[in-house]
GROMACS .gro file of C-alpha atoms in nm:
model
  354
    1MET     CA    1   1.029   4.199  -4.289
    2TYR     CA    2   1.395   4.302  -4.264
    3ILE     CA    3   1.622   4.035  -4.116
    4ARG     CA    4   1.968   4.134  -3.993
    5GLU     CA    5   2.268   3.945  -4.117
    6GLU     CA    6   2.414   3.685  -3.880
    7PRO     CA    7   2.739   3.878  -3.800
    8ASN     CA    8   2.539   4.188  -3.704
    9ARG     CA    9   2.313   3.984  -3.480
   10LEU     CA   10   2.609   3.824  -3.304
   11GLY     CA   11   2.772   4.164  -3.256
   12GLU     CA   12   2.454   4.309  -3.110
   13LEU     CA   13   2.417   4.009  -2.878
   14ARG     CA   14   2.772   4.049  -2.747
   15ARG     CA   15   2.716   4.421  -2.695
   16MET     CA   16   2.404   4.352  -2.487
   17GLN     CA   17   2.596   4.091  -2.286
   18ARG     CA   18   2.869   4.344  -2.209
   19ILE     CA   19   2.612   4.603  -2.103
   20ALA     CA   20   2.433   4.356  -1.874
   21THR     CA   21   2.764   4.241  -1.724
   22GLY     CA   22   2.864   4.603  -1.670
   23PHE     CA   23   2.543   4.678  -1.483
   24LEU     CA   24   2.597   4.369  -1.267
   25VAL     CA   25   2.954   4.481  -1.186
   26VAL     CA   26   2.832   4.832  -1.102
   27ALA     CA   27   2.565   4.687  -0.871
   28ALA     CA   28   2.829   4.469  -0.701
   29LEU     CA   29   3.064   4.765  -0.650
   30LEU     CA   30   2.781   4.975  -0.508
   31PHE     CA   31   2.689   4.691  -0.274
   32VAL     CA   32   3.049   4.656  -0.147
   33ALA     CA   33   3.095   5.032  -0.105
   34ALA     CA   34   2.763   5.076   0.075
   35LEU     CA   35   2.836   4.782   0.304
   36ARG     CA   36   3.181   4.926   0.384
   37PHE     CA   37   3.061   5.275   0.479
   38GLU     CA   38   2.712   5.193   0.607
   39ALA     CA   39   2.823   5.222   0.972
   40ALA     CA   40   2.937   5.580   0.916
   41TYR     CA   41   2.651   5.676   0.689
   42PRO     CA   42   2.332   5.489   0.784
   43TRP     CA   43   2.142   5.612   0.478
   44LEU     CA   44   2.372   5.393   0.267
   45GLY     CA   45   2.159   5.102   0.388
   46PHE     CA   46   1.905   5.191   0.124
   47VAL     CA   47   2.177   5.195  -0.143
   48ARG     CA   48   2.308   4.859  -0.020
   49ALA     CA   49   1.959   4.706  -0.031
   50ALA     CA   50   1.897   4.836  -0.384
   51ALA     CA   51   2.236   4.714  -0.505
   52GLU     CA   52   2.180   4.378  -0.338
   53GLY     CA   53   1.841   4.342  -0.509
   54ALA     CA   54   1.994   4.437  -0.843
   55MET     CA   55   2.267   4.174  -0.801
   56VAL     CA   56   2.021   3.905  -0.700
   57GLY     CA   57   1.788   3.992  -0.989
   58GLY     CA   58   2.072   4.002  -1.241
   59LEU     CA   59   2.213   3.668  -1.126
   60ALA     CA   60   1.865   3.515  -1.126
   61ASP     CA   61   1.796   3.638  -1.479
   62TRP     CA   62   2.135   3.512  -1.597
   63PHE     CA   63   2.073   3.172  -1.442
   64ALA     CA   64   1.719   3.147  -1.581
   65VAL     CA   65   1.818   3.238  -1.937
   66THR     CA   66   2.132   3.025  -1.931
   67ALA     CA   67   1.943   2.728  -1.786
   68LEU     CA   68   1.708   2.732  -2.084
   69PHE     CA   69   1.985   2.662  -2.335
   70ARG     CA   70   2.281   2.503  -2.149
   71ARG     CA   71   2.429   2.405  -1.813
   72PRO     CA   72   2.526   2.715  -1.610
   73LEU     CA   73   2.905   2.713  -1.564
   74GLY     CA   74   2.900   2.358  -1.704
   75LEU     CA   75   2.760   2.221  -1.377
   76PRO     CA   76   2.507   1.934  -1.401
   77ILE     CA   77   2.238   2.124  -1.214
   78PRO     CA   78   1.894   1.960  -1.237
   79HIS     CA   79   1.630   2.123  -1.459
   80THR     CA   80   1.885   2.311  -1.670
   81ALA     CA   81   1.959   2.296  -2.047
   82ILE     CA   82   1.584   2.256  -2.087
   83ILE     CA   83   1.560   2.334  -2.459
   84GLN     CA   84   1.864   2.122  -2.542
   85THR     CA   85   1.735   1.814  -2.360
   86ARG     CA   86   1.361   1.850  -2.415
   87LYS     CA   87   1.330   2.019  -2.753
   88ASP     CA   88   1.130   1.729  -2.900
   89ALA     CA   89   0.881   1.730  -2.613
   90ILE     CA   90   0.852   2.110  -2.628
   91GLY     CA   91   0.790   2.099  -3.003
   92ALA     CA   92   0.527   1.830  -2.964
   93SER     CA   93   0.359   2.027  -2.687
   94ILE     CA   94   0.351   2.346  -2.893
   95GLY     CA   95   0.219   2.154  -3.192
   96SER     CA   96  -0.055   1.997  -2.984
   97PHE     CA   97  -0.149   2.336  -2.842
   98VAL     CA   98  -0.175   2.495  -3.186
   99ARG     CA   99  -0.366   2.198  -3.324
  100ASP     CA  100  -0.615   2.178  -3.039
  101ASN     CA  101  -0.676   2.552  -3.007
  102PHE     CA  102  -0.632   2.698  -3.355
  103LEU     CA  103  -0.666   2.419  -3.612
  104THR     CA  104  -0.985   2.246  -3.506
  105THR     CA  105  -1.271   2.209  -3.750
  106GLU     CA  106  -1.493   2.441  -3.550
  107VAL     CA  107  -1.233   2.717  -3.528
  108LEU     CA  108  -1.133   2.699  -3.894
  109THR     CA  109  -1.494   2.683  -4.009
  110GLY     CA  110  -1.583   2.985  -3.803
  111ARG     CA  111  -1.284   3.186  -3.922
  112LEU     CA  112  -1.339   3.100  -4.288
  113SER     CA  113  -1.710   3.173  -4.260
  114ALA     CA  114  -1.635   3.510  -4.107
  115ILE     CA  115  -1.384   3.594  -4.380
  116ASN     CA  116  -1.618   3.471  -4.659
  117VAL     CA  117  -1.341   3.436  -4.915
  118ALA     CA  118  -1.575   3.333  -5.196
  119HIS     CA  119  -1.793   3.641  -5.150
  120ARG     CA  120  -1.497   3.878  -5.147
  121LEU     CA  121  -1.335   3.710  -5.445
  122GLY     CA  122  -1.660   3.717  -5.639
  123ALA     CA  123  -1.712   4.085  -5.562
  124TRP     CA  124  -1.358   4.163  -5.672
  125LEU     CA  125  -1.393   3.969  -5.997
  126GLU     CA  126  -1.703   4.168  -6.088
  127HIS     CA  127  -1.475   4.459  -6.175
  128PRO     CA  128  -1.365   4.438  -6.541
  129GLU     CA  129  -1.008   4.534  -6.453
  130ALA     CA  130  -0.983   4.249  -6.203
  131ALA     CA  131  -1.131   3.998  -6.446
  132GLU     CA  132  -0.889   4.103  -6.720
  133ARG     CA  133  -0.599   4.080  -6.478
  134VAL     CA  134  -0.694   3.729  -6.370
  135ALA     CA  135  -0.737   3.623  -6.733
  136ARG     CA  136  -0.395   3.764  -6.818
  137LEU     CA  137  -0.233   3.595  -6.519
  138GLY     CA  138  -0.410   3.269  -6.598
  139ALA     CA  139  -0.282   3.268  -6.954
  140SER     CA  140   0.069   3.360  -6.840
  141GLY     CA  141   0.060   3.088  -6.575
  142ALA     CA  142  -0.047   2.831  -6.832
  143ALA     CA  143   0.239   2.938  -7.059
  144GLY     CA  144   0.487   2.911  -6.773
  145ALA     CA  145   0.365   2.564  -6.685
  146LEU     CA  146   0.394   2.456  -7.048
  147ARG     CA  147   0.753   2.577  -7.066
  148ILE     CA  148   0.849   2.393  -6.748
  149VAL     CA  149   0.697   2.052  -6.819
  150ASN     CA  150   0.904   1.785  -6.987
  151ASP     CA  151   0.763   1.713  -7.332
  152ALA     CA  152   0.874   1.350  -7.321
  153ASP     CA  153   0.694   1.292  -6.991
  154VAL     CA  154   0.373   1.452  -7.116
  155GLN     CA  155   0.384   1.255  -7.439
  156ALA     CA  156   0.442   0.932  -7.247
  157LEU     CA  157   0.150   1.013  -7.016
  158ILE     CA  158  -0.083   1.088  -7.307
  159GLU     CA  159   0.032   0.775  -7.489
  160ARG     CA  160  -0.024   0.553  -7.185
  161SER     CA  161  -0.366   0.702  -7.119
  162LEU     CA  162  -0.469   0.670  -7.482
  163ILE     CA  163  -0.343   0.315  -7.523
  164THR     CA  164  -0.496   0.206  -7.191
  165ARG     CA  165  -0.830   0.353  -7.293
  166ILE     CA  166  -0.814   0.182  -7.632
  167GLU     CA  167  -0.709  -0.152  -7.485
  168ASN     CA  168  -0.996  -0.147  -7.235
  169THR     CA  169  -1.254  -0.072  -7.504
  170PRO     CA  170  -1.369  -0.355  -7.737
  171VAL     CA  171  -1.344  -0.218  -8.089
  172ALA     CA  172  -1.604  -0.420  -8.278
  173PRO     CA  173  -1.899  -0.358  -8.040
  174LEU     CA  174  -1.804   0.011  -8.023
  175LEU     CA  175  -1.798   0.029  -8.402
  176GLY     CA  176  -2.134  -0.145  -8.415
  177ARG     CA  177  -2.290   0.103  -8.172
  178GLY     CA  178  -2.138   0.389  -8.367
  179LEU     CA  179  -2.275   0.266  -8.698
  180SER     CA  180  -2.614   0.207  -8.540
  181ALA     CA  181  -2.622   0.565  -8.415
  182VAL     CA  182  -2.492   0.720  -8.738
  183LEU     CA  183  -2.660   0.513  -9.010
  184ILE     CA  184  -3.022   0.597  -8.943
  185GLY     CA  185  -3.298   0.711  -9.175
  186GLN     CA  186  -3.187   0.908  -9.476
  187ARG     CA  187  -2.820   0.851  -9.400
  188ARG     CA  188  -2.845   0.485  -9.499
  189ARG     CA  189  -3.005   0.581  -9.829
  190ASP     CA  190  -2.734   0.840  -9.888
  191LEU     CA  191  -2.469   0.577  -9.817
  192LEU     CA  192  -2.627   0.330 -10.060
  193TYR     CA  193  -2.652   0.599 -10.327
  194ALA     CA  194  -2.287   0.692 -10.271
  195ILE     CA  195  -2.181   0.326 -10.305
  196VAL     CA  196  -2.369   0.279 -10.633
  197GLN     CA  197  -2.241   0.614 -10.759
  198LEU     CA  198  -1.886   0.509 -10.674
  199ALA     CA  199  -1.939   0.183 -10.862
  200ALA     CA  200  -2.060   0.376 -11.167
  201GLN     CA  201  -1.758   0.606 -11.149
  202LEU     CA  202  -1.519   0.311 -11.124
  203ILE     CA  203  -1.683   0.139 -11.421
  204THR     CA  204  -1.659   0.455 -11.629
  205GLU     CA  205  -1.298   0.529 -11.535
  206ASN     CA  206  -1.188   0.170 -11.591
  207GLY     CA  207  -1.387   0.114 -11.911
  208PRO     CA  208  -1.097  -0.009 -12.128
  209ALA     CA  209  -0.982  -0.258 -11.865
  210ILE     CA  210  -1.337  -0.389 -11.817
  211ARG     CA  211  -1.393  -0.426 -12.191
  212LYS     CA  212  -1.063  -0.609 -12.219
  213ARG     CA  213  -1.163  -0.853 -11.944
  214ILE     CA  214  -1.500  -0.909 -12.113
  215ALA     CA  215  -1.325  -0.979 -12.443
  216GLU     CA  216  -1.082  -1.218 -12.277
  217GLY     CA  217  -1.368  -1.412 -12.122
  218SER     CA  218  -1.573  -1.433 -12.440
  219PRO     CA  219  -1.537  -1.714 -12.698
  220TRP     CA  220  -1.313  -1.637 -12.994
  221TRP     CA  221  -1.597  -1.657 -13.234
  222MET     CA  222  -1.813  -1.396 -13.049
  223PRO     CA  223  -1.823  -1.060 -13.232
  224ARG     CA  224  -1.665  -0.758 -13.065
  225SER     CA  225  -1.993  -0.574 -13.092
  226VAL     CA  226  -2.141  -0.818 -12.841
  227ASP     CA  227  -1.861  -0.739 -12.594
  228ARG     CA  228  -1.928  -0.369 -12.633
  229SER     CA  229  -2.297  -0.434 -12.586
  230ILE     CA  230  -2.230  -0.620 -12.260
  231TYR     CA  231  -2.019  -0.331 -12.130
  232ASN     CA  232  -2.276  -0.071 -12.234
  233ARG     CA  233  -2.550  -0.276 -12.072
  234LEU     CA  234  -2.349  -0.282 -11.748
  235VAL     CA  235  -2.301   0.094 -11.754
  236ASP     CA  236  -2.667   0.155 -11.838
  237THR     CA  237  -2.782  -0.077 -11.559
  238VAL     CA  238  -2.576   0.105 -11.297
  239ALA     CA  239  -2.694   0.444 -11.425
  240ALA     CA  240  -3.056   0.329 -11.420
  241THR     CA  241  -3.012   0.198 -11.067
  242LEU     CA  242  -2.876   0.535 -10.956
  243ASN     CA  243  -3.171   0.712 -11.112
  244GLU     CA  244  -3.422   0.475 -10.953
  245LEU     CA  245  -3.261   0.510 -10.610
  246SER     CA  246  -3.276   0.889 -10.629
  247GLN     CA  247  -3.637   0.892 -10.750
  248ASP     CA  248  -3.795   0.606 -10.554
  249PRO     CA  249  -3.749   0.607 -10.173
  250ASP     CA  250  -3.929   0.269 -10.160
  251HIS     CA  251  -3.693   0.097 -10.400
  252PRO     CA  252  -3.637  -0.269 -10.299
  253LEU     CA  253  -3.263  -0.213 -10.293
  254HIS     CA  254  -3.307   0.021  -9.995
  255ALA     CA  255  -3.471  -0.252  -9.789
  256GLN     CA  256  -3.208  -0.505  -9.894
  257PHE     CA  257  -2.928  -0.266  -9.802
  258ASP     CA  258  -3.092  -0.190  -9.465
  259ALA     CA  259  -3.107  -0.561  -9.388
  260VAL     CA  260  -2.741  -0.606  -9.478
  261VAL     CA  261  -2.640  -0.312  -9.258
  262GLU     CA  262  -2.849  -0.438  -8.966
  263ARG     CA  263  -2.696  -0.785  -8.988
  264PHE     CA  264  -2.346  -0.640  -9.002
  265ILE     CA  265  -2.408  -0.415  -8.701
  266GLU     CA  266  -2.550  -0.708  -8.506
  267ARG     CA  267  -2.250  -0.924  -8.594
  268LEU     CA  268  -2.010  -0.653  -8.482
  269GLN     CA  269  -2.169  -0.656  -8.138
  270SER     CA  270  -2.224  -1.029  -8.094
  271ASP     CA  271  -2.012  -1.235  -8.334
  272PRO     CA  272  -1.705  -1.368  -8.144
  273GLU     CA  273  -1.509  -1.402  -8.466
  274LEU     CA  274  -1.558  -1.038  -8.566
  275ILE     CA  275  -1.490  -0.921  -8.210
  276ALA     CA  276  -1.164  -1.121  -8.199
  277LYS     CA  277  -1.063  -0.985  -8.538
  278GLY     CA  278  -1.127  -0.632  -8.415
  279GLU     CA  279  -0.905  -0.694  -8.113
  280GLU     CA  280  -0.627  -0.818  -8.341
  281TYR     CA  281  -0.646  -0.503  -8.551
  282LYS     CA  282  -0.652  -0.294  -8.234
  283ALA     CA  283  -0.339  -0.463  -8.098
  284GLU     CA  284  -0.159  -0.399  -8.426
  285LEU     CA  285  -0.265  -0.034  -8.418
  286THR     CA  286  -0.160   0.034  -8.057
  287GLY     CA  287   0.179  -0.124  -8.117
  288HIS     CA  288   0.247   0.070  -8.435
  289PRO     CA  289   0.504   0.355  -8.418
  290ILE     CA  290   0.255   0.584  -8.585
  291VAL     CA  291   0.063   0.607  -8.256
  292ARG     CA  292   0.366   0.753  -8.078
  293GLU     CA  293   0.432   0.988  -8.368
  294LEU     CA  294   0.069   1.099  -8.365
  295VAL     CA  295   0.077   1.170  -7.989
  296ALA     CA  296   0.402   1.364  -8.020
  297SER     CA  297   0.263   1.567  -8.308
  298LEU     CA  298  -0.059   1.643  -8.122
  299TRP     CA  299   0.128   1.757  -7.811
  300ARG     CA  300   0.368   1.975  -8.010
  301ASP     CA  301   0.083   2.141  -8.196
  302LEU     CA  302  -0.120   2.192  -7.879
  303LYS     CA  303   0.175   2.334  -7.686
  304SER     CA  304   0.271   2.567  -7.969
  305TYR     CA  305  -0.086   2.688  -8.000
  306LEU     CA  306  -0.127   2.752  -7.627
  307LEU     CA  307   0.207   2.935  -7.603
  308GLU     CA  308   0.112   3.154  -7.896
  309GLN     CA  309  -0.230   3.224  -7.746
  310SER     CA  310  -0.087   3.310  -7.404
  311GLU     CA  311   0.140   3.580  -7.547
  312ARG     CA  312  -0.130   3.766  -7.739
  313ASP     CA  313  -0.355   4.020  -7.571
  314ASP     CA  314  -0.640   3.939  -7.810
  315SER     CA  315  -0.594   3.561  -7.797
  316ALA     CA  316  -0.882   3.318  -7.782
  317LEU     CA  317  -0.731   3.165  -7.467
  318ARG     CA  318  -0.752   3.490  -7.271
  319ALA     CA  319  -1.094   3.562  -7.414
  320THR     CA  320  -1.217   3.220  -7.303
  321ILE     CA  321  -1.084   3.267  -6.950
  322LEU     CA  322  -1.234   3.617  -6.937
  323ARG     CA  323  -1.574   3.492  -7.056
  324GLY     CA  324  -1.570   3.223  -6.791
  325ILE     CA  325  -1.495   3.478  -6.518
  326GLU     CA  326  -1.762   3.717  -6.646
  327ARG     CA  327  -2.016   3.435  -6.663
  328ARG     CA  328  -1.942   3.346  -6.301
  329ALA     CA  329  -1.976   3.710  -6.202
  330ARG     CA  330  -2.312   3.743  -6.379
  331GLY     CA  331  -2.433   3.425  -6.213
  332ARG     CA  332  -2.335   3.567  -5.875
  333GLN     CA  333  -2.521   3.890  -5.947
  334HIS     CA  334  -2.832   3.698  -6.053
  335ARG     CA  335  -2.823   3.491  -5.735
  336GLN     CA  336  -2.795   3.808  -5.528
  337GLN     CA  337  -3.091   3.958  -5.713
  338ARG     CA  338  -3.301   3.647  -5.655
  339ALA     CA  339  -3.207   3.650  -5.289
  340ALA     CA  340  -3.305   4.017  -5.267
  341ARG     CA  341  -3.640   3.948  -5.434
  342ALA     CA  342  -3.700   3.657  -5.200
  343THR     CA  343  -3.623   3.879  -4.901
  344THR     CA  344  -3.832   4.180  -5.007
  345GLY     CA  345  -4.104   3.986  -5.184
  346GLY     CA  346  -4.062   4.190  -5.501
  347GLU     CA  347  -3.806   4.358  -5.720
  348PRO     CA  348  -3.489   4.480  -5.549
  349GLY     CA  349  -3.518   4.837  -5.437
  350TRP     CA  350  -3.901   4.832  -5.415
  351ALA     CA  351  -4.076   4.799  -5.084
  352ASN     CA  352  -4.385   4.587  -5.053
  353PRO     CA  353  -4.710   4.782  -5.037
  354PRO     CA  354  -4.877   4.784  -4.699
   0.00000   0.00000   0.00000
């Protein structure tokens, strides 16, 4: 809506005041002239009466309008300057009227039900052009919000939330429950096999050092061939164990390893010493600068990814928003079809047989 500038409005107001004052002066002059010559010309009585009514009406209108905003002629006349002296009461009265007659629960519920915003919005979003437009606007809005937010504030919020969540979660029992859920069945056997395989690899890679330690621990008079035999026996034993574990699912080492794992999981969830040690490690972790660096890096990467996605027409972000809108639209169509079938007793568009 066009709004006039303040100087133009003041000029127009003064022009209307001059016009009204001019009409009042004309009415007064007509009244005086008619009163002066009424004895000679009796028909001027009608003119005098009309002019008198115009003067009375003009003065009454002037007084009524002036009395709303200020004291007429500066005189302390009762019930004048109404808006100036009672603006708070008038505002409260208008607010109460609007609240009681337009903003009640019944009125708003009825109006919103009649409008049925959800139905209209759903029908509009069923059009592919509308869905694509909303997806595009949603991605652009997300990009705008990301550019506005303060990175330091977001990082601090994420850091506080993460640290609070970590501090409120006992580490050792959580680790125990996690191991109990992960290390089940074949996974325990795979873990045992990986441990033995790692031991074999370490023995092979560190063969010279192991042979040297064996030689250092042997008596001086023991032949070197015996040391080599001990090392070879160690390597052969580990290799044989690996072969047996892979071939025999009922190998005793499996049961022994299962018992060790079960005891460790139980201790993680019930041993006060392990629980306290886990809390110590957790406190060291949450206070380490690497946590802040990790949060900052995660936020930078996420923000950069979202900004990049929001600017591309074929981005995964827009596609995800569009799929969500289309899924909602299909769900709405299915609900309408079910409602139609429930109403007609059959498929939509088919009448029931008599």
